[in-house]
JSON list of C-alpha atoms (C1' of nucleotides) in Angstrom, two decimals:
[
{"chain": "E", "resi": 25, "resn": "MET", "atom": "CA", "xyz": [11.33, -23.96, -1.34]},
{"chain": "E", "resi": 26, "resn": "ALA", "atom": "CA", "xyz": [10.44, -22.58, -4.71]},
{"chain": "E", "resi": 27, "resn": "TYR", "atom": "CA", "xyz": [8.47, -24.90, -6.92]},
{"chain": "E", "resi": 28, "resn": "LEU", "atom": "CA", "xyz": [7.30, -24.89, -10.47]},
{"chain": "E", "resi": 29, "resn": "ILE", "atom": "CA", "xyz": [3.89, -25.16, -12.02]},
{"chain": "E", "resi": 30, "resn": "LEU", "atom": "CA", "xyz": [3.87, -25.99, -15.71]},
{"chain": "E", "resi": 31, "resn": "GLY", "atom": "CA", "xyz": [7.33, -24.51, -16.07]},
{"chain": "E", "resi": 32, "resn": "GLN", "atom": "CA", "xyz": [6.41, -21.20, -14.47]},
{"chain": "E", "resi": 33, "resn": "VAL", "atom": "CA", "xyz": [7.44, -19.97, -11.05]},
{"chain": "E", "resi": 34, "resn": "ALA", "atom": "CA", "xyz": [4.42, -20.01, -8.76]},
{"chain": "E", "resi": 35, "resn": "MET", "atom": "CA", "xyz": [2.73, -16.65, -8.89]},
{"chain": "E", "resi": 36, "resn": "ASN", "atom": "CA", "xyz": [3.11, -14.02, -6.26]},
{"chain": "E", "resi": 37, "resn": "TYR", "atom": "CA", "xyz": [0.32, -12.32, -4.41]},
{"chain": "E", "resi": 38, "resn": "TRP", "atom": "CA", "xyz": [-0.05, -8.67, -3.52]},
{"chain": "E", "resi": 39, "resn": "LEU", "atom": "CA", "xyz": [-2.37, -6.14, -2.03]},
{"chain": "E", "resi": 40, "resn": "VAL", "atom": "CA", "xyz": [-2.96, -2.66, -3.37]},
{"chain": "E", "resi": 41, "resn": "LYS", "atom": "CA", "xyz": [-4.83, 0.09, -1.57]},
{"chain": "E", "resi": 42, "resn": "SER", "atom": "CA", "xyz": [-6.88, 2.90, -2.90]},
{"chain": "E", "resi": 43, "resn": "GLU", "atom": "CA", "xyz": [-9.21, 5.43, -1.42]},
{"chain": "E", "resi": 44, "resn": "PRO", "atom": "CA", "xyz": [-12.46, 4.77, -3.26]},
{"chain": "E", "resi": 45, "resn": "SER", "atom": "CA", "xyz": [-13.06, 8.52, -3.56]},
{"chain": "E", "resi": 46, "resn": "VAL", "atom": "CA", "xyz": [-9.85, 8.68, -5.63]},
{"chain": "E", "resi": 47, "resn": "TRP", "atom": "CA", "xyz": [-9.94, 5.37, -7.49]},
{"chain": "E", "resi": 48, "resn": "SER", "atom": "CA", "xyz": [-12.50, 2.71, -6.69]},
{"chain": "E", "resi": 49, "resn": "TRP", "atom": "CA", "xyz": [-12.98, -0.94, -7.54]},
{"chain": "E", "resi": 50, "resn": "ASP", "atom": "CA", "xyz": [-16.00, 0.02, -9.67]},
{"chain": "E", "resi": 51, "resn": "GLN", "atom": "CA", "xyz": [-13.83, 2.37, -11.71]},
{"chain": "E", "resi": 52, "resn": "GLN", "atom": "CA", "xyz": [-11.27, -0.39, -12.09]},
{"chain": "E", "resi": 53, "resn": "VAL", "atom": "CA", "xyz": [-13.98, -2.81, -13.26]},
{"chain": "E", "resi": 54, "resn": "ALA", "atom": "CA", "xyz": [-15.20, -0.22, -15.77]},
{"chain": "E", "resi": 55, "resn": "LYS", "atom": "CA", "xyz": [-11.76, -0.24, -17.39]},
{"chain": "E", "resi": 56, "resn": "GLY", "atom": "CA", "xyz": [-12.26, -3.90, -18.30]},
{"chain": "E", "resi": 57, "resn": "ALA", "atom": "CA", "xyz": [-9.56, -6.12, -19.74]},
{"chain": "E", "resi": 58, "resn": "LYS", "atom": "CA", "xyz": [-7.28, -3.30, -20.83]},
{"chain": "E", "resi": 59, "resn": "GLY", "atom": "CA", "xyz": [-6.91, -2.24, -17.22]},
{"chain": "E", "resi": 60, "resn": "GLU", "atom": "CA", "xyz": [-5.37, 0.93, -15.90]},
{"chain": "E", "resi": 61, "resn": "ALA", "atom": "CA", "xyz": [-1.97, 2.19, -14.75]},
{"chain": "E", "resi": 62, "resn": "TRP", "atom": "CA", "xyz": [-1.53, 2.00, -11.00]},
{"chain": "E", "resi": 63, "resn": "THR", "atom": "CA", "xyz": [0.24, 5.32, -10.56]},
{"chain": "E", "resi": 64, "resn": "GLY", "atom": "CA", "xyz": [1.03, 7.64, -7.71]},
{"chain": "E", "resi": 65, "resn": "VAL", "atom": "CA", "xyz": [3.06, 5.38, -5.46]},
{"chain": "E", "resi": 66, "resn": "ARG", "atom": "CA", "xyz": [5.76, 7.55, -3.85]},
{"chain": "E", "resi": 67, "resn": "ASN", "atom": "CA", "xyz": [7.17, 5.24, -1.23]},
{"chain": "E", "resi": 68, "resn": "TYR", "atom": "CA", "xyz": [10.25, 3.11, -1.70]},
{"chain": "E", "resi": 69, "resn": "THR", "atom": "CA", "xyz": [8.97, 0.09, 0.18]},
{"chain": "E", "resi": 70, "resn": "ALA", "atom": "CA", "xyz": [5.86, 0.04, -1.96]},
{"chain": "E", "resi": 71, "resn": "ARG", "atom": "CA", "xyz": [8.04, 0.58, -5.03]},
{"chain": "E", "resi": 72, "resn": "GLN", "atom": "CA", "xyz": [9.96, -2.60, -4.26]},
{"chain": "E", "resi": 73, "resn": "SER", "atom": "CA", "xyz": [6.74, -4.58, -4.49]},
{"chain": "E", "resi": 74, "resn": "LEU", "atom": "CA", "xyz": [5.75, -2.89, -7.75]},
{"chain": "E", "resi": 75, "resn": "VAL", "atom": "CA", "xyz": [9.10, -3.83, -9.27]},
{"chain": "E", "resi": 76, "resn": "ALA", "atom": "CA", "xyz": [8.75, -7.44, -8.10]},
{"chain": "E", "resi": 77, "resn": "MET", "atom": "CA", "xyz": [5.31, -7.87, -9.67]},
{"chain": "E", "resi": 78, "resn": "LYS", "atom": "CA", "xyz": [5.07, -10.24, -12.61]},
{"chain": "E", "resi": 79, "resn": "LYS", "atom": "CA", "xyz": [2.47, -10.37, -15.33]},
{"chain": "E", "resi": 80, "resn": "GLY", "atom": "CA", "xyz": [-0.29, -12.71, -14.19]},
{"chain": "E", "resi": 81, "resn": "ASP", "atom": "CA", "xyz": [0.26, -12.09, -10.46]},
{"chain": "E", "resi": 82, "resn": "LYS", "atom": "CA", "xyz": [-2.87, -11.40, -8.46]},
{"chain": "E", "resi": 83, "resn": "ALA", "atom": "CA", "xyz": [-3.53, -8.58, -6.03]},
{"chain": "E", "resi": 84, "resn": "PHE", "atom": "CA", "xyz": [-6.23, -7.88, -3.51]},
{"chain": "E", "resi": 85, "resn": "PHE", "atom": "CA", "xyz": [-7.91, -4.54, -4.10]},
{"chain": "E", "resi": 86, "resn": "TYR", "atom": "CA", "xyz": [-8.41, -2.78, -0.78]},
{"chain": "E", "resi": 87, "resn": "HIS", "atom": "CA", "xyz": [-10.54, 0.29, -0.12]},
{"chain": "E", "resi": 88, "resn": "SER", "atom": "CA", "xyz": [-8.87, 2.48, 2.50]},
{"chain": "E", "resi": 89, "resn": "ASN", "atom": "CA", "xyz": [-10.61, 5.13, 4.59]},
{"chain": "E", "resi": 90, "resn": "GLU", "atom": "CA", "xyz": [-14.07, 4.39, 3.24]},
{"chain": "E", "resi": 91, "resn": "GLY", "atom": "CA", "xyz": [-15.08, 0.78, 3.49]},
{"chain": "E", "resi": 92, "resn": "LYS", "atom": "CA", "xyz": [-11.79, -0.44, 4.90]},
{"chain": "E", "resi": 93, "resn": "GLU", "atom": "CA", "xyz": [-12.25, -3.76, 3.17]},
{"chain": "E", "resi": 94, "resn": "ILE", "atom": "CA", "xyz": [-10.84, -5.97, 0.47]},
{"chain": "E", "resi": 95, "resn": "VAL", "atom": "CA", "xyz": [-13.40, -5.81, -2.29]},
{"chain": "E", "resi": 96, "resn": "GLY", "atom": "CA", "xyz": [-11.89, -7.66, -5.22]},
{"chain": "E", "resi": 97, "resn": "ILE", "atom": "CA", "xyz": [-9.05, -9.42, -6.95]},
{"chain": "E", "resi": 98, "resn": "ALA", "atom": "CA", "xyz": [-7.00, -7.70, -9.61]},
{"chain": "E", "resi": 99, "resn": "GLU", "atom": "CA", "xyz": [-4.43, -9.07, -12.01]},
{"chain": "E", "resi": 100, "resn": "ILE", "atom": "CA", "xyz": [-1.12, -7.56, -13.03]},
{"chain": "E", "resi": 101, "resn": "ILE", "atom": "CA", "xyz": [-1.18, -7.16, -16.82]},
{"chain": "E", "resi": 102, "resn": "LYS", "atom": "CA", "xyz": [1.95, -5.04, -17.34]},
{"chain": "E", "resi": 103, "resn": "GLU", "atom": "CA", "xyz": [5.11, -5.12, -15.28]},
{"chain": "E", "resi": 104, "resn": "ALA", "atom": "CA", "xyz": [6.81, -2.08, -13.75]},
{"chain": "E", "resi": 105, "resn": "TYR", "atom": "CA", "xyz": [7.64, 0.89, -15.96]},
{"chain": "E", "resi": 106, "resn": "PRO", "atom": "CA", "xyz": [8.33, 4.57, -15.17]},
{"chain": "E", "resi": 107, "resn": "ASP", "atom": "CA", "xyz": [5.33, 6.27, -13.58]},
{"chain": "E", "resi": 108, "resn": "PRO", "atom": "CA", "xyz": [4.29, 8.99, -16.06]},
{"chain": "E", "resi": 109, "resn": "THR", "atom": "CA", "xyz": [2.86, 11.06, -13.19]},
{"chain": "E", "resi": 110, "resn": "ASP", "atom": "CA", "xyz": [6.23, 11.19, -11.38]},
{"chain": "E", "resi": 111, "resn": "LYS", "atom": "CA", "xyz": [8.25, 14.25, -12.39]},
{"chain": "E", "resi": 112, "resn": "THR", "atom": "CA", "xyz": [11.34, 13.00, -10.55]},
{"chain": "E", "resi": 113, "resn": "ALA", "atom": "CA", "xyz": [11.36, 9.81, -12.66]},
{"chain": "E", "resi": 114, "resn": "LYS", "atom": "CA", "xyz": [12.20, 7.75, -9.59]},
{"chain": "E", "resi": 115, "resn": "PHE", "atom": "CA", "xyz": [8.99, 5.85, -9.19]},
{"chain": "E", "resi": 116, "resn": "VAL", "atom": "CA", "xyz": [7.28, 3.20, -11.24]},
{"chain": "E", "resi": 117, "resn": "CYS", "atom": "CA", "xyz": [3.79, 1.91, -11.91]},
{"chain": "E", "resi": 118, "resn": "VAL", "atom": "CA", "xyz": [2.23, -1.29, -13.23]},
{"chain": "E", "resi": 119, "resn": "ASP", "atom": "CA", "xyz": [-0.98, -1.89, -15.15]},
{"chain": "E", "resi": 120, "resn": "ILE", "atom": "CA", "xyz": [-3.69, -3.90, -13.46]},
{"chain": "E", "resi": 121, "resn": "LYS", "atom": "CA", "xyz": [-7.13, -5.08, -14.47]},
{"chain": "E", "resi": 122, "resn": "ALA", "atom": "CA", "xyz": [-10.05, -6.16, -12.33]},
{"chain": "E", "resi": 123, "resn": "ASP", "atom": "CA", "xyz": [-10.24, -9.95, -12.23]},
{"chain": "E", "resi": 124, "resn": "LYS", "atom": "CA", "xyz": [-13.23, -10.67, -10.06]},
{"chain": "E", "resi": 125, "resn": "PRO", "atom": "CA", "xyz": [-15.01, -9.24, -7.04]},
{"chain": "E", "resi": 126, "resn": "LEU", "atom": "CA", "xyz": [-15.04, -11.09, -3.71]},
{"chain": "E", "resi": 127, "resn": "LYS", "atom": "CA", "xyz": [-18.44, -12.60, -3.00]},
{"chain": "E", "resi": 128, "resn": "MET", "atom": "CA", "xyz": [-18.23, -10.95, 0.40]},
{"chain": "E", "resi": 129, "resn": "PRO", "atom": "CA", "xyz": [-15.84, -8.09, 1.11]},
{"chain": "E", "resi": 130, "resn": "VAL", "atom": "CA", "xyz": [-13.30, -8.90, 3.82]},
{"chain": "E", "resi": 131, "resn": "THR", "atom": "CA", "xyz": [-13.12, -6.04, 6.28]},
{"chain": "E", "resi": 132, "resn": "MET", "atom": "CA", "xyz": [-10.15, -4.77, 8.24]},
{"chain": "E", "resi": 133, "resn": "ALA", "atom": "CA", "xyz": [-12.09, -5.74, 11.37]},
{"chain": "E", "resi": 134, "resn": "ALA", "atom": "CA", "xyz": [-12.45, -9.32, 10.14]},
{"chain": "E", "resi": 135, "resn": "ILE", "atom": "CA", "xyz": [-8.75, -9.48, 9.30]},
{"chain": "E", "resi": 136, "resn": "LYS", "atom": "CA", "xyz": [-7.79, -8.14, 12.72]},
{"chain": "E", "resi": 137, "resn": "ALA", "atom": "CA", "xyz": [-10.09, -10.68, 14.35]},
{"chain": "E", "resi": 138, "resn": "GLU", "atom": "CA", "xyz": [-8.35, -13.57, 12.58]},
{"chain": "E", "resi": 139, "resn": "LYS", "atom": "CA", "xyz": [-5.20, -14.54, 14.48]},
{"chain": "E", "resi": 140, "resn": "LYS", "atom": "CA", "xyz": [-3.65, -16.21, 11.44]},
{"chain": "E", "resi": 141, "resn": "LEU", "atom": "CA", "xyz": [-3.68, -12.86, 9.68]},
{"chain": "E", "resi": 142, "resn": "ALA", "atom": "CA", "xyz": [-1.99, -10.92, 12.47]},
{"chain": "E", "resi": 143, "resn": "ASP", "atom": "CA", "xyz": [1.23, -10.74, 10.46]},
{"chain": "E", "resi": 144, "resn": "MET", "atom": "CA", "xyz": [-0.38, -9.33, 7.33]},
{"chain": "E", "resi": 145, "resn": "ALA", "atom": "CA", "xyz": [1.35, -6.16, 6.19]},
{"chain": "E", "resi": 146, "resn": "LEU", "atom": "CA", "xyz": [-2.10, -4.61, 6.02]},
{"chain": "E", "resi": 147, "resn": "VAL", "atom": "CA", "xyz": [-2.27, -4.89, 9.82]},
{"chain": "E", "resi": 148, "resn": "LYS", "atom": "CA", "xyz": [1.38, -4.33, 10.72]},
{"chain": "E", "resi": 149, "resn": "TYR", "atom": "CA", "xyz": [2.24, -1.55, 8.28]},
{"chain": "E", "resi": 150, "resn": "SER", "atom": "CA", "xyz": [-1.04, 0.21, 7.88]},
{"chain": "E", "resi": 151, "resn": "ARG", "atom": "CA", "xyz": [0.37, 3.03, 5.79]},
{"chain": "E", "resi": 152, "resn": "LEU", "atom": "CA", "xyz": [2.00, 0.84, 3.16]},
{"chain": "E", "resi": 153, "resn": "SER", "atom": "CA", "xyz": [-0.07, 1.13, -0.02]},
{"chain": "E", "resi": 154, "resn": "VAL", "atom": "CA", "xyz": [1.40, -1.73, -2.05]},
{"chain": "E", "resi": 155, "resn": "GLN", "atom": "CA", "xyz": [2.47, -4.85, -0.21]},
{"chain": "E", "resi": 156, "resn": "PRO", "atom": "CA", "xyz": [3.15, -8.57, -0.60]},
{"chain": "E", "resi": 157, "resn": "VAL", "atom": "CA", "xyz": [0.66, -11.19, 0.59]},
{"chain": "E", "resi": 158, "resn": "THR", "atom": "CA", "xyz": [1.77, -14.74, 1.39]},
{"chain": "E", "resi": 159, "resn": "ALA", "atom": "CA", "xyz": [0.10, -17.73, -0.28]},
{"chain": "E", "resi": 160, "resn": "GLU", "atom": "CA", "xyz": [-1.34, -18.77, 3.09]},
{"chain": "E", "resi": 161, "resn": "GLU", "atom": "CA", "xyz": [-2.80, -15.32, 3.70]},
{"chain": "E", "resi": 162, "resn": "TRP", "atom": "CA", "xyz": [-4.16, -15.24, 0.17]},
{"chain": "E", "resi": 163, "resn": "LYS", "atom": "CA", "xyz": [-5.97, -18.54, 0.56]},
{"chain": "E", "resi": 164, "resn": "LEU", "atom": "CA", "xyz": [-7.47, -17.62, 3.90]},
{"chain": "E", "resi": 165, "resn": "VAL", "atom": "CA", "xyz": [-8.69, -14.20, 2.80]},
{"chain": "E", "resi": 166, "resn": "CYS", "atom": "CA", "xyz": [-10.22, -15.74, -0.34]},
{"chain": "E", "resi": 167, "resn": "LYS", "atom": "CA", "xyz": [-12.04, -18.25, 1.85]},
{"chain": "E", "resi": 168, "resn": "MET", "atom": "CA", "xyz": [-13.28, -15.48, 4.14]},
{"chain": "E", "resi": 169, "resn": "GLY", "atom": "CA", "xyz": [-14.43, -13.66, 1.02]},
{"chain": "E", "resi": 170, "resn": "GLY", "atom": "CA", "xyz": [-16.59, -16.58, -0.05]},
{"chain": "E", "resi": 171, "resn": "MET", "atom": "CA", "xyz": [-14.28, -17.67, -2.86]},
{"chain": "M", "resi": 26, "resn": "DG", "atom": "C1'", "xyz": [-11.67, 15.32, 13.27]},
{"chain": "M", "resi": 27, "resn": "DC", "atom": "C1'", "xyz": [-8.04, 13.34, 15.93]},
{"chain": "M", "resi": 28, "resn": "DC", "atom": "C1'", "xyz": [-3.80, 11.40, 16.30]},
{"chain": "M", "resi": 29, "resn": "DA", "atom": "C1'", "xyz": [-0.29, 7.50, 16.05]},
{"chain": "M", "resi": 30, "resn": "DA", "atom": "C1'", "xyz": [2.95, 5.77, 12.97]},
{"chain": "M", "resi": 31, "resn": "DC", "atom": "C1'", "xyz": [6.36, 6.66, 10.08]},
{"chain": "M", "resi": 32, "resn": "DG", "atom": "C1'", "xyz": [8.66, 8.42, 5.86]},
{"chain": "M", "resi": 33, "resn": "DT", "atom": "C1'", "xyz": [10.98, 12.61, 4.21]},
{"chain": "M", "resi": 34, "resn": "DT", "atom": "C1'", "xyz": [13.37, 16.93, 4.42]},
{"chain": "M", "resi": 35, "resn": "DG", "atom": "C1'", "xyz": [16.76, 20.09, 5.64]},
{"chain": "M", "resi": 36, "resn": "DG", "atom": "C1'", "xyz": [19.77, 22.50, 9.02]},
{"chain": "M", "resi": 37, "resn": "DC", "atom": "C1'", "xyz": [23.81, 21.70, 11.28]},
{"chain": "I", "resi": 10, "resn": "DG", "atom": "C1'", "xyz": [25.34, 11.54, 8.84]},
{"chain": "I", "resi": 11, "resn": "DC", "atom": "C1'", "xyz": [22.35, 12.84, 12.69]},
{"chain": "I", "resi": 12, "resn": "DC", "atom": "C1'", "xyz": [18.04, 14.15, 14.15]},
{"chain": "I", "resi": 13, "resn": "DA", "atom": "C1'", "xyz": [14.26, 17.56, 14.83]},
{"chain": "I", "resi": 14, "resn": "DA", "atom": "C1'", "xyz": [10.54, 19.29, 12.34]},
{"chain": "I", "resi": 15, "resn": "DC", "atom": "C1'", "xyz": [7.21, 18.47, 9.24]},
{"chain": "I", "resi": 16, "resn": "DG", "atom": "C1'", "xyz": [3.86, 16.14, 6.18]},
{"chain": "I", "resi": 17, "resn": "DT", "atom": "C1'", "xyz": [1.02, 12.23, 5.01]},
{"chain": "I", "resi": 18, "resn": "DT", "atom": "C1'", "xyz": [-1.60, 8.07, 5.59]},
{"chain": "I", "resi": 19, "resn": "DG", "atom": "C1'", "xyz": [-5.23, 5.78, 7.32]},
{"chain": "I", "resi": 20, "resn": "DG", "atom": "C1'", "xyz": [-7.60, 3.58, 11.37]},
{"chain": "I", "resi": 21, "resn": "DC", "atom": "C1'", "xyz": [-10.58, 4.93, 14.86]}
]
DNA sequence: GCCAACGTTGGC
DNA sequence: GCCAACGTTGGC
Protein backbone atom coordinates (compact mmCIF):
# COMPACT_ATOMS: atom_id res chain seq x y z
CA MET A 1 0.00 0.00 0.00
CA ALA A 2 1.29 3.41 -0.88
CA TYR A 3 1.22 5.92 1.91
CA LEU A 4 1.87 9.58 2.25
CA ILE A 5 4.25 11.56 4.39
CA LEU A 6 3.47 15.25 4.67
CA GLY A 7 1.65 15.12 1.36
CA GLN A 8 4.54 13.54 -0.51
CA VAL A 9 4.77 9.99 -1.75
CA ALA A 10 7.28 8.09 0.37
CA MET A 11 10.67 8.31 -1.24
CA ASN A 12 12.21 5.57 -3.26
CA TYR A 13 15.58 4.03 -2.70
CA TRP A 14 18.20 3.06 -5.24
CA LEU A 15 21.70 1.79 -5.65
CA VAL A 16 24.22 3.08 -8.15
CA LYS A 17 27.51 1.43 -8.98
CA SER A 18 30.76 2.91 -10.07
CA GLU A 19 34.26 1.64 -10.46
CA PRO A 20 36.24 3.90 -8.15
CA SER A 21 39.01 4.14 -10.75
CA VAL A 22 36.46 5.79 -13.05
CA TRP A 23 34.33 7.76 -10.60
CA SER A 24 34.74 7.37 -6.86
CA TRP A 25 32.78 8.40 -3.80
CA ASP A 26 35.57 10.85 -2.91
CA GLN A 27 35.18 12.52 -6.30
CA GLN A 28 31.44 12.68 -5.74
CA VAL A 29 31.96 14.26 -2.30
CA ALA A 30 34.33 16.81 -3.84
CA LYS A 31 31.50 17.99 -6.10
CA GLY A 32 29.56 19.07 -3.03
CA ALA A 33 25.97 20.24 -3.09
CA LYS A 34 25.85 20.95 -6.80
CA GLY A 35 26.49 17.29 -7.49
CA GLU A 36 27.36 15.68 -10.78
CA ALA A 37 25.57 14.08 -13.73
CA TRP A 38 25.40 10.31 -13.46
CA THR A 39 26.11 9.55 -17.11
CA GLY A 40 27.16 6.54 -19.12
CA VAL A 41 24.34 4.13 -18.36
CA ARG A 42 23.70 2.13 -21.54
CA ASN A 43 21.36 -0.56 -20.33
CA TYR A 44 17.61 -0.41 -20.59
CA THR A 45 16.87 -2.01 -17.25
CA ALA A 46 19.11 0.50 -15.53
CA ARG A 47 17.51 3.25 -17.60
CA GLN A 48 14.09 2.35 -16.21
CA SER A 49 15.37 3.05 -12.71
CA LEU A 50 16.93 6.35 -13.76
CA VAL A 51 13.62 7.47 -15.24
CA ALA A 52 11.75 6.47 -12.07
CA MET A 53 14.04 8.47 -9.78
CA LYS A 54 12.53 11.50 -8.09
CA LYS A 55 14.27 14.52 -6.67
CA GLY A 56 15.06 13.81 -3.02
CA ASP A 57 15.31 10.03 -3.46
CA LYS A 58 18.34 8.40 -1.89
CA ALA A 59 20.78 5.98 -3.44
CA PHE A 60 23.52 3.79 -2.07
CA PHE A 61 26.85 4.47 -3.73
CA TYR A 62 28.60 1.18 -4.46
CA HIS A 63 32.20 0.69 -5.49
CA SER A 64 32.47 -2.18 -7.96
CA ASN A 65 35.62 -4.13 -8.75
CA GLU A 66 37.76 -2.34 -6.20
CA GLY A 67 36.34 -2.34 -2.72
CA LYS A 68 33.12 -4.10 -3.63
CA GLU A 69 31.29 -2.22 -0.93
CA ILE A 70 28.61 0.35 -0.34
CA VAL A 71 30.49 3.41 0.82
CA GLY A 72 27.95 6.18 1.04
CA ILE A 73 24.50 7.61 0.51
CA ALA A 74 23.76 9.94 -2.37
CA GLU A 75 20.72 12.04 -3.12
CA ILE A 76 19.00 12.60 -6.44
CA ILE A 77 19.00 16.34 -7.10
CA LYS A 78 17.83 16.40 -10.73
CA GLU A 79 15.48 13.97 -12.39
CA ALA A 80 16.15 12.14 -15.66
CA TYR A 81 17.17 14.13 -18.73
CA PRO A 82 18.98 13.14 -21.95
CA ASP A 83 22.50 11.88 -21.28
CA PRO A 84 24.81 14.37 -23.03
CA THR A 85 27.43 11.64 -23.48
CA ASP A 86 25.02 9.42 -25.46
CA LYS A 87 25.26 10.06 -29.20
CA THR A 88 22.21 7.90 -29.93
CA ALA A 89 20.05 10.10 -27.66
CA LYS A 90 18.36 7.01 -26.24
CA PHE A 91 19.72 7.08 -22.74
CA VAL A 92 19.25 9.42 -19.83
CA CYS A 93 21.12 10.56 -16.75
CA VAL A 94 20.26 12.16 -13.42
CA ASP A 95 22.24 14.49 -11.18
CA ILE A 96 23.24 13.22 -7.78
CA LYS A 97 25.12 14.68 -4.85
CA ALA A 98 26.89 12.95 -1.99
CA ASP A 99 24.70 13.01 1.11
CA LYS A 100 26.75 11.25 3.73
CA PRO A 101 29.25 8.42 4.01
CA LEU A 102 28.40 5.20 5.82
CA LYS A 103 30.16 4.96 9.16
CA MET A 104 31.28 1.50 8.08
CA PRO A 105 31.24 0.41 4.45
CA VAL A 106 28.97 -2.56 3.81
CA THR A 107 30.79 -5.12 1.71
CA MET A 108 29.41 -7.47 -0.90
CA ALA A 109 30.56 -10.31 1.37
CA ALA A 110 28.52 -8.93 4.27
CA ILE A 111 25.47 -8.54 2.04
CA LYS A 112 25.82 -12.10 0.75
CA ALA A 113 26.17 -13.35 4.32
CA GLU A 114 22.87 -11.71 5.33
CA LYS A 115 19.96 -13.96 4.37
CA LYS A 116 17.48 -11.07 4.41
CA LEU A 117 19.45 -9.44 1.63
CA ALA A 118 19.55 -12.48 -0.64
CA ASP A 119 17.00 -10.89 -2.97
CA MET A 120 18.88 -7.63 -3.41
CA ALA A 121 19.41 -6.82 -7.07
CA LEU A 122 23.06 -6.28 -6.19
CA VAL A 123 23.30 -10.01 -5.47
CA LYS A 124 20.87 -11.39 -8.06
CA TYR A 125 21.73 -9.16 -11.01
CA SER A 126 25.36 -8.41 -10.42
CA ARG A 127 25.84 -6.61 -13.71
CA LEU A 128 23.01 -4.13 -13.26
CA SER A 129 24.56 -0.74 -12.55
CA VAL A 130 21.48 1.19 -11.42
CA GLN A 131 18.86 -0.66 -9.44
CA PRO A 132 15.99 -0.23 -6.98
CA VAL A 133 16.39 -1.02 -3.28
CA THR A 134 13.39 -1.83 -1.09
CA ALA A 135 12.71 0.14 2.10
CA GLU A 136 13.45 -2.99 4.15
CA GLU A 137 16.78 -3.53 2.40
CA TRP A 138 17.62 0.13 2.80
CA LYS A 139 17.01 0.08 6.54
CA LEU A 140 19.01 -3.07 7.08
CA VAL A 141 22.00 -1.95 5.03
CA CYS A 142 22.00 1.40 6.86
CA LYS A 143 22.03 -0.46 10.16
CA MET A 144 24.90 -2.67 8.99
CA GLY A 145 26.68 0.51 7.94
CA GLY A 146 26.48 1.93 11.44
CA MET A 147 23.78 4.47 10.59
C1' DG B 1 43.43 -12.95 -15.20
C1' DC B 2 39.58 -15.97 -15.60
C1' DC B 3 35.10 -16.80 -16.63
C1' DA B 4 29.92 -16.85 -15.75
C1' DA B 5 26.08 -14.15 -16.70
C1' DC B 6 23.75 -11.73 -19.78
C1' DG B 7 22.72 -7.89 -23.01
C1' DT B 8 23.39 -6.68 -27.88
C1' DT B 9 24.21 -7.32 -32.70
C1' DG B 10 23.62 -9.06 -37.13
C1' DG B 11 23.02 -12.87 -40.52
C1' DC B 12 19.55 -15.58 -42.13
C1' DG C 1 11.86 -13.02 -35.36
C1' DC C 2 15.30 -16.51 -34.15
C1' DC C 3 19.59 -17.47 -32.39
C1' DA C 4 24.71 -17.79 -32.68
C1' DA C 5 28.49 -14.91 -32.01
C1' DC C 6 30.35 -11.40 -29.64
C1' DG C 7 31.28 -7.87 -26.09
C1' DT C 8 30.99 -6.22 -21.40
C1' DT C 9 30.49 -6.34 -16.48
C1' DG C 10 32.04 -7.53 -12.28
C1' DG C 11 32.83 -11.18 -8.68
C1' DC C 12 36.26 -14.31 -7.56
